[in-house]
Coordinates of C-alpha atoms in Angstrom, one line a residue:
M160 CA 98.2 45.6 77.6
S161 CA 94.7 45.0 78.8
A162 CA 92.0 45.5 76.2
R163 CA 88.9 45.2 78.4
P164 CA 86.3 47.9 77.6
H165 CA 86.0 50.7 80.2
A166 CA 82.9 50.6 82.3
A167 CA 82.5 54.4 81.9
T168 CA 82.4 54.0 78.1
E169 CA 80.0 51.0 78.3
T170 CA 77.5 52.6 80.6
A171 CA 77.6 56.3 79.5
T172 CA 74.7 56.1 77.1
A173 CA 72.4 54.5 79.6
T174 CA 73.4 57.0 82.3
A175 CA 72.9 60.0 79.9
A176 CA 69.5 58.6 79.0
D177 CA 68.5 58.5 82.7
S178 CA 69.6 62.2 83.1
A179 CA 68.0 63.5 80.0
D180 CA 64.7 64.2 81.7
A181 CA 66.5 66.8 83.8
C182 CA 66.8 69.1 80.8
C183 CA 64.0 70.3 78.6
T184 CA 65.8 70.3 75.2
G185 CA 68.6 68.5 73.4
P186 CA 71.8 69.9 71.9
L187 CA 71.9 71.8 68.7
P188 CA 73.0 69.7 65.8
V189 CA 76.8 70.1 65.1
L190 CA 79.0 68.8 62.4
G191 CA 81.0 65.7 63.5
R192 CA 78.5 64.5 66.0
D193 CA 78.6 61.0 64.5
V194 CA 82.4 60.7 64.2
T195 CA 83.8 57.6 65.9
V196 CA 87.4 57.3 67.1
P197 CA 89.6 54.3 67.9
L198 CA 90.4 53.4 71.5
V199 CA 93.9 52.2 72.3
T200 CA 92.3 49.5 74.4
G201 CA 90.4 48.2 71.5
G202 CA 87.2 49.1 69.6
E203 CA 85.7 52.5 68.7
V204 CA 83.5 55.0 70.4
S205 CA 81.7 58.2 69.4
Y206 CA 84.1 61.1 69.9
A207 CA 83.2 63.4 72.8
A208 CA 84.4 66.8 71.8
L209 CA 84.9 68.7 75.1
D210 CA 87.3 71.4 74.0
Y211 CA 84.7 74.0 72.9
A212 CA 86.7 76.8 74.6
A213 CA 89.5 76.2 72.1
S214 CA 87.4 75.8 69.0
A215 CA 83.7 74.7 68.8
P216 CA 82.4 72.4 66.0
A217 CA 80.4 74.0 63.2
L218 CA 76.7 74.1 63.8
Q219 CA 75.0 71.9 61.1
R220 CA 72.9 75.0 60.3
V221 CA 76.0 77.0 59.6
W222 CA 77.5 74.2 57.5
D223 CA 74.3 73.9 55.5
D224 CA 74.1 77.6 54.9
V225 CA 77.8 77.8 53.7
A226 CA 77.3 74.8 51.4
A227 CA 74.2 76.3 49.9
Y228 CA 76.1 79.6 49.2
A229 CA 79.4 78.1 48.0
P230 CA 78.4 77.6 44.4
Y231 CA 77.5 81.3 44.2
Y232 CA 80.8 82.5 45.7
G233 CA 82.2 85.6 44.0
S234 CA 84.5 88.5 44.8
V235 CA 83.1 91.1 47.3
H236 CA 82.8 94.7 46.3
R237 CA 83.4 96.3 42.9
G238 CA 82.6 93.2 40.8
A239 CA 80.1 93.7 38.0
G240 CA 79.0 90.1 37.7
Y241 CA 75.9 88.6 39.3
L242 CA 77.8 86.4 41.7
S243 CA 80.0 89.3 42.8
Q244 CA 76.9 91.4 43.5
L245 CA 75.2 88.6 45.3
S246 CA 78.3 88.0 47.4
T247 CA 78.7 91.7 48.2
D248 CA 75.0 91.8 49.3
L249 CA 75.5 88.7 51.5
F250 CA 78.7 90.2 53.0
E251 CA 77.0 93.5 54.0
Q252 CA 73.8 91.8 55.2
S253 CA 76.1 89.7 57.4
R254 CA 77.5 92.9 58.9
A255 CA 74.0 94.0 59.7
T256 CA 73.2 90.6 61.3
V257 CA 76.2 90.8 63.5
A258 CA 75.4 94.3 64.6
E259 CA 71.9 93.2 65.6
F260 CA 73.3 90.1 67.4
L261 CA 75.6 92.3 69.4
G262 CA 73.0 95.0 70.2
C263 CA 75.2 97.7 68.7
R264 CA 74.5 101.4 68.9
E265 CA 73.8 103.6 65.9
G266 CA 77.1 104.7 64.4
D267 CA 79.1 101.7 65.7
Q268 CA 81.3 100.0 63.1
I269 CA 81.5 96.2 62.5
V270 CA 84.9 95.3 61.3
F271 CA 85.5 91.8 60.1
T272 CA 88.9 90.3 61.1
R273 CA 90.4 86.9 61.3
S274 CA 89.8 86.2 65.1
T275 CA 89.6 87.8 68.5
T276 CA 93.4 88.0 68.6
D277 CA 93.4 89.8 65.3
S278 CA 90.6 92.1 66.5
L279 CA 92.4 93.2 69.6
N280 CA 95.7 93.6 67.7
L281 CA 93.8 95.9 65.3
L282 CA 92.5 97.9 68.2
A283 CA 96.0 98.1 69.7
Q284 CA 97.1 99.8 66.5
V285 CA 94.4 102.5 66.5
V286 CA 94.6 103.6 70.2
P287 CA 95.9 107.2 70.6
A288 CA 99.6 107.5 70.9
D289 CA 99.4 108.7 74.6
C290 CA 96.8 106.0 75.6
Q291 CA 97.3 104.0 78.8
V292 CA 96.0 100.4 78.7
F293 CA 94.8 98.6 81.8
V294 CA 94.5 94.8 81.7
F295 CA 94.1 92.2 84.4
E296 CA 96.7 89.4 84.6
T297 CA 93.8 87.0 84.3
E298 CA 93.3 87.7 80.6
H299 CA 93.9 85.4 77.6
H300 CA 97.1 86.3 75.8
A301 CA 95.0 87.7 73.0
S302 CA 94.0 90.5 75.4
L303 CA 97.2 90.6 77.5
L304 CA 99.8 91.0 74.8
P305 CA 98.8 93.2 71.8
W306 CA 99.5 96.5 73.5
R307 CA 103.2 96.7 72.6
D308 CA 103.2 100.4 71.7
A309 CA 101.2 101.6 74.7
Q310 CA 101.9 102.2 78.3
V311 CA 100.3 99.1 80.0
T312 CA 99.3 98.6 83.6
Y313 CA 98.9 94.9 84.5
L314 CA 96.4 94.5 87.4
N315 CA 96.6 91.6 89.8
A316 CA 94.1 88.8 89.8
P317 CA 91.0 89.7 91.8
R318 CA 89.3 87.2 94.1
T319 CA 85.8 88.6 93.8
P320 CA 83.9 90.6 91.2
A321 CA 83.7 93.5 93.6
Q322 CA 87.5 93.4 94.1
A323 CA 87.9 93.5 90.3
V324 CA 85.9 96.7 90.1
D325 CA 87.7 98.3 93.1
T326 CA 91.1 97.4 91.7
L327 CA 90.3 99.0 88.3
E328 CA 88.8 102.1 89.9
R329 CA 91.9 102.7 92.0
A330 CA 94.2 102.1 89.1
L331 CA 92.4 104.5 86.8
A332 CA 92.1 107.2 89.5
D333 CA 95.8 107.0 90.1
R334 CA 97.0 107.1 86.5
D335 CA 99.4 109.9 85.6
P336 CA 99.0 111.7 83.3
H337 CA 95.2 111.6 83.3
G338 CA 94.9 111.2 79.5
P339 CA 93.3 108.6 77.2
A340 CA 92.9 105.2 78.7
L341 CA 91.6 101.8 77.6
V342 CA 90.5 98.9 79.7
C343 CA 90.6 95.4 78.2
V344 CA 88.6 92.7 80.0
T345 CA 87.1 89.3 79.3
G346 CA 83.5 88.5 79.6
A347 CA 84.0 84.9 80.7
S348 CA 87.3 83.3 81.6
N349 CA 88.8 80.8 79.2
V350 CA 90.3 79.0 82.2
T351 CA 87.6 79.0 84.9
G352 CA 84.5 79.9 82.9
E353 CA 83.6 82.5 85.5
L354 CA 81.6 85.5 84.4
W355 CA 83.2 88.9 84.9
P356 CA 81.2 92.0 86.1
V357 CA 81.4 93.7 82.7
R358 CA 78.7 96.3 83.2
E359 CA 80.2 97.4 86.5
L360 CA 83.7 97.5 85.0
A361 CA 82.4 99.6 82.1
A362 CA 80.8 102.0 84.5
A363 CA 84.0 102.3 86.4
A364 CA 86.0 102.9 83.3
H365 CA 83.7 105.6 82.0
A366 CA 83.5 107.3 85.4
H367 CA 87.3 107.8 85.2
G368 CA 87.3 108.9 81.5
A369 CA 88.5 105.6 80.1
R370 CA 87.1 103.3 77.4
I371 CA 86.6 99.6 77.6
V372 CA 86.9 96.7 75.1
L373 CA 85.2 93.4 75.9
D374 CA 86.9 90.1 74.9
A375 CA 83.7 88.1 74.3
A376 CA 85.4 85.1 72.7
Q377 CA 84.2 82.9 75.6
L378 CA 81.0 84.8 76.4
A379 CA 79.2 85.2 73.0
P380 CA 78.8 81.5 72.3
H381 CA 77.1 81.0 75.7
H382 CA 75.3 84.2 76.7
P383 CA 73.7 87.1 74.9
V384 CA 76.0 90.1 74.5
S385 CA 74.7 93.6 74.0
V386 CA 77.2 96.4 73.4
E387 CA 74.5 99.0 74.4
E388 CA 73.3 97.3 77.5
L389 CA 76.8 96.5 78.8
D390 CA 77.9 100.0 77.8
V391 CA 81.2 98.8 76.4
D392 CA 83.0 100.7 73.7
W393 CA 84.1 97.7 71.7
V394 CA 83.6 94.0 71.7
A395 CA 85.7 91.3 70.0
F396 CA 85.0 87.7 69.3
S397 CA 85.9 84.8 67.0
G398 CA 83.8 82.8 64.6
H399 CA 85.5 79.5 65.4
K400 CA 84.3 79.7 69.0
L401 CA 80.8 80.7 67.9
Y402 CA 80.3 77.4 65.9
A403 CA 81.5 79.1 62.7
P404 CA 85.1 77.9 62.2
F405 CA 85.8 79.5 58.8
G406 CA 88.5 82.0 59.7
S407 CA 86.7 85.2 60.6
G408 CA 86.3 87.3 63.7
V409 CA 84.7 90.6 64.7
L410 CA 85.6 93.9 66.2
A411 CA 82.5 96.0 66.8
G412 CA 82.2 99.4 68.5
R413 CA 82.9 103.1 68.4
A414 CA 84.1 104.5 65.1
D415 CA 86.1 107.5 66.1
W416 CA 89.5 105.8 67.0
L417 CA 89.1 103.5 64.0
Q418 CA 88.5 106.4 61.6
A419 CA 91.3 108.5 63.0
A420 CA 94.0 105.8 62.7
E421 CA 96.0 104.6 59.8
P422 CA 94.6 101.4 58.2
Y423 CA 95.5 98.2 60.1
L424 CA 96.6 96.8 56.7
A425 CA 97.3 98.9 53.7
G426 CA 96.0 97.7 50.4
G427 CA 93.0 97.4 48.1
G428 CA 89.6 97.7 49.7
A429 CA 90.9 100.0 52.4
S430 CA 91.7 102.8 49.9
R431 CA 89.1 105.0 48.3
T432 CA 91.5 106.7 45.8
V433 CA 95.2 106.5 45.0
A434 CA 96.9 109.0 42.7
R435 CA 100.4 109.8 41.6
R436 CA 101.9 113.1 42.8
A437 CA 104.1 115.4 40.7
D438 CA 107.1 114.4 42.9
G439 CA 106.6 110.8 41.9
G440 CA 105.0 109.6 45.1
V441 CA 101.4 108.7 45.7
D442 CA 98.5 110.3 47.6
V443 CA 96.0 108.0 49.2
E444 CA 92.5 108.7 50.5
W445 CA 91.4 105.9 52.9
H446 CA 87.9 104.8 53.6
T447 CA 86.3 106.1 56.8
T448 CA 83.9 103.1 57.0
A449 CA 84.8 99.6 58.3
A450 CA 86.5 98.9 55.0
R451 CA 89.4 101.1 56.2
H452 CA 90.6 98.2 58.2
E453 CA 89.5 95.4 55.9
A454 CA 92.1 95.5 53.2
G455 CA 92.3 92.6 50.7
S456 CA 89.7 90.3 49.5
P457 CA 87.2 89.7 52.3
N458 CA 86.5 86.2 53.6
V459 CA 82.9 86.2 52.7
I460 CA 82.4 82.6 53.6
G461 CA 83.8 83.1 57.0
V462 CA 81.7 86.3 57.5
Y463 CA 78.5 84.6 56.3
S464 CA 79.2 81.7 58.6
I465 CA 79.3 84.0 61.6
A466 CA 76.1 85.6 60.6
S467 CA 74.5 82.2 60.2
A468 CA 75.6 81.2 63.7
C469 CA 74.3 84.5 65.1
K470 CA 70.9 83.7 63.6
A471 CA 70.9 80.1 64.7
L472 CA 71.7 80.9 68.4
T473 CA 69.2 83.8 68.4
E474 CA 66.5 81.5 67.0
A475 CA 67.3 78.7 69.5
G476 CA 66.9 81.3 72.3
F477 CA 69.6 82.1 74.8
D478 CA 67.3 81.4 77.7
T479 CA 66.9 77.8 76.6
L480 CA 70.6 77.5 75.7
V481 CA 71.8 78.9 79.0
A482 CA 69.4 76.7 81.0
R483 CA 70.6 73.5 79.2
E484 CA 74.3 74.5 79.6
Q485 CA 73.7 75.1 83.3
H486 CA 72.5 71.5 83.5
L487 CA 75.7 70.3 81.9
I488 CA 77.8 72.5 84.2
D489 CA 76.0 71.1 87.3
T490 CA 76.5 67.6 86.1
V491 CA 80.3 68.0 85.6
R492 CA 80.8 70.0 88.8
A493 CA 78.8 67.6 90.9
G494 CA 80.7 64.6 89.4
L495 CA 84.1 66.2 90.0
A496 CA 83.2 67.1 93.5
E497 CA 82.8 63.4 94.3
V498 CA 86.5 62.8 93.6
P499 CA 88.7 64.1 96.5
E500 CA 91.8 64.1 94.3
V501 CA 90.3 66.6 91.9
R502 CA 90.8 70.3 92.5
V503 CA 88.7 72.7 90.3
L504 CA 90.4 76.0 89.6
S505 CA 88.4 79.2 90.5
L506 CA 89.0 82.9 91.1
F507 CA 85.6 83.9 92.5
G508 CA 84.5 80.7 94.3
D509 CA 82.2 77.8 93.8
D510 CA 79.0 79.9 93.6
A511 CA 80.2 82.2 90.9
P512 CA 78.1 82.2 87.7
R513 CA 80.0 80.6 84.8
V514 CA 79.8 79.2 81.3
G515 CA 80.7 75.7 80.3
V516 CA 84.5 76.0 80.9
I517 CA 86.0 74.1 83.9
S518 CA 89.7 73.6 84.6
F519 CA 91.1 71.3 87.2
V520 CA 94.1 69.3 88.4
V521 CA 94.3 65.8 89.8
D522 CA 96.5 64.9 92.7
G523 CA 99.1 62.3 91.7
W524 CA 98.7 62.9 88.0
N525 CA 100.6 64.9 85.4
S526 CA 97.8 66.8 83.6
S527 CA 99.1 66.0 80.2
H528 CA 99.1 62.3 81.1
F529 CA 95.5 62.5 82.4
A530 CA 94.3 64.3 79.2
A531 CA 96.1 61.7 77.0
A532 CA 94.4 58.9 78.8
L533 CA 91.0 60.5 78.5
S534 CA 91.5 60.7 74.7
A535 CA 93.2 57.3 74.1
E536 CA 91.1 55.2 76.4
Y537 CA 87.7 56.9 76.4
G538 CA 87.5 58.9 73.2
I539 CA 87.2 62.2 75.1
G540 CA 88.9 65.3 73.7
V541 CA 89.9 67.9 76.4
R542 CA 92.7 70.5 76.6
D543 CA 95.7 70.4 78.9
G544 CA 98.3 73.1 79.4
L545 CA 98.2 76.7 80.4
F546 CA 95.5 77.7 78.0
C547 CA 97.2 80.8 76.6
A548 CA 96.6 82.4 80.0
H549 CA 99.9 81.6 81.7
P550 CA 99.8 84.2 84.4
L551 CA 96.3 83.3 85.5
V552 CA 97.0 79.5 85.6
R553 CA 100.2 80.1 87.5
T554 CA 98.2 82.2 90.0
L555 CA 95.5 79.6 90.4
L556 CA 98.1 76.8 90.9
G557 CA 100.0 78.9 93.5
S558 CA 103.3 78.8 91.5
D559 CA 106.1 81.3 91.5
A560 CA 106.7 83.2 88.4
Q561 CA 110.1 81.5 88.0
D562 CA 108.6 78.0 88.2
P563 CA 109.0 76.2 84.8
G564 CA 105.7 75.4 83.1
E565 CA 104.7 74.4 79.6
C566 CA 101.7 73.9 77.4
G567 CA 101.9 70.1 76.9
A568 CA 104.0 67.5 78.7
P569 CA 107.2 68.7 80.4
E570 CA 110.5 66.9 79.8
P571 CA 110.5 64.3 81.2
A572 CA 106.9 63.7 81.9
A573 CA 106.6 60.6 84.0
P574 CA 103.1 59.5 85.0
G575 CA 102.4 60.9 88.4
E576 CA 104.8 63.7 88.1
R577 CA 103.4 67.1 89.2
S578 CA 103.0 69.4 86.3
L579 CA 102.6 73.2 86.2
N580 CA 99.6 72.9 83.9
A581 CA 96.0 71.8 84.2
I582 CA 93.1 70.0 82.4
R583 CA 90.2 71.9 80.9
V584 CA 86.8 70.5 79.9
S585 CA 84.5 72.8 77.9
F586 CA 81.2 72.4 76.2
G587 CA 78.3 74.3 74.8
A588 CA 75.1 74.3 72.7
G589 CA 76.1 71.2 70.7
T590 CA 77.2 69.0 73.6
P591 CA 75.1 65.8 74.3
D592 CA 74.5 64.8 77.9
E593 CA 76.3 61.5 77.1
H594 CA 79.6 63.3 76.5
V595 CA 79.7 65.0 79.9
E596 CA 78.4 61.8 81.6
R597 CA 81.1 59.8 80.0
F598 CA 83.7 62.4 81.0
V599 CA 82.7 62.3 84.7
G600 CA 82.7 58.5 84.7
A601 CA 86.1 58.4 83.0
V602 CA 87.6 60.8 85.6
K603 CA 86.4 58.7 88.4
E604 CA 87.6 55.5 86.8
L605 CA 91.1 56.9 86.0
V606 CA 91.6 58.2 89.5
R607 CA 90.4 55.0 91.1
D608 CA 92.0 52.4 88.8
G609 CA 94.7 54.3 86.9
A610 CA 95.4 54.3 83.2
Q611 CA 95.3 50.9 81.4
W612 CA 98.0 51.9 78.9
K613 CA 101.6 53.2 79.2
Y614 CA 102.4 56.7 77.9
R615 CA 105.5 58.5 76.8
T616 CA 106.4 62.1 75.8
E617 CA 106.8 62.7 72.0
D618 CA 107.4 66.2 70.6
G619 CA 106.1 67.8 73.9
R620 CA 102.9 65.7 74.0
C621 CA 102.0 62.8 76.1
V622 CA 100.9 60.0 73.8
P623 CA 100.2 56.2 74.1
D624 CA 103.3 54.1 74.0
R625 CA 102.6 51.7 71.1
G626 CA 106.1 50.2 71.2

């Protein structure tokens, strides 16, 4: 096999330097920014992490804060020792920091969970028994699937923000019976990056007597989120997408449904008192605070890391972060537009506002093969597949529901074979210009010259053939 260096890899640093003047500030420092990876064609290159939509690297600030606290780690709540009291204070201070970051209303509860998926599954367990749930088919599976015990109406993918609002209004007006209802909607698509009209959807929901939960997993790392200004009832997000990958998430919002429901998990921490009855059973009084749904030993490090990330992003200034990210978005979209074989996936059109998440397909390429070549030959990490949003990707690719599709390489996955999946590049506050410049150059070079290496399918993944 040829081992000549790729031109895109050789010239990316110089190209990025030329473009740096276009943006007023650099990326926030993240952990792993100096990691180098081997290229199958020979040599090493700094790793271009362009899969932020799946999991973002830890901010250096977050890592430093966690490392500084770690020696003082102790059990949260009820411990008499100094480290336990310190950890409890840190845990509850973190709750207040998150509430401020989200612009919560007085009386809103901040419940710490494991992730966005966990948060929405929690909410699914506390909705009233006769609640109807309305969710667009465009949602991530974390929003699409938790409502197993509710009557669910799945709404077709809209093609404009106005159509989204109109579709929701008609569905809510036509519901029968006209009882409790909940709308679940994303703030930014994890496939297209497009921003959804959250404030307008919230107004429509409330006008028809429904509540709304915002999946902010892809929105909170890129744009400010205010529960009060958006007028949503709940918001959910994950630490690992907010530069705090330590196993915690958040559900924040109205307390009444949370207080009225049985605890999400039964156990210590959720219970206020437990006493034996004369008949041999037990009586339990559950907490009415957020602790009701936080049974077990809390993940204080994960929670503190989220609070640290909230502070870091706030101090950096979202106006500055959004402006710089828009520069990166413009760079990627302009570069992809110069390649006729590339089709960028979109619901709302080219002019729709979006975050740094872009999915595309390449004519003549299997998406898994293309992503594998980006990694092995250029040191660029992207995502390929259906992105845990199968109905949306199928709609965007124009496939029938019966068409086979997989996350990863289909069997067999010959180079050039059409695949019912796509490639996603995503970035954020920690992304250097050089990474997106290298990506654009690599896409152009792969489409023009093809891959230098041979690839094969192994355990559902397309990998370099080293045999």
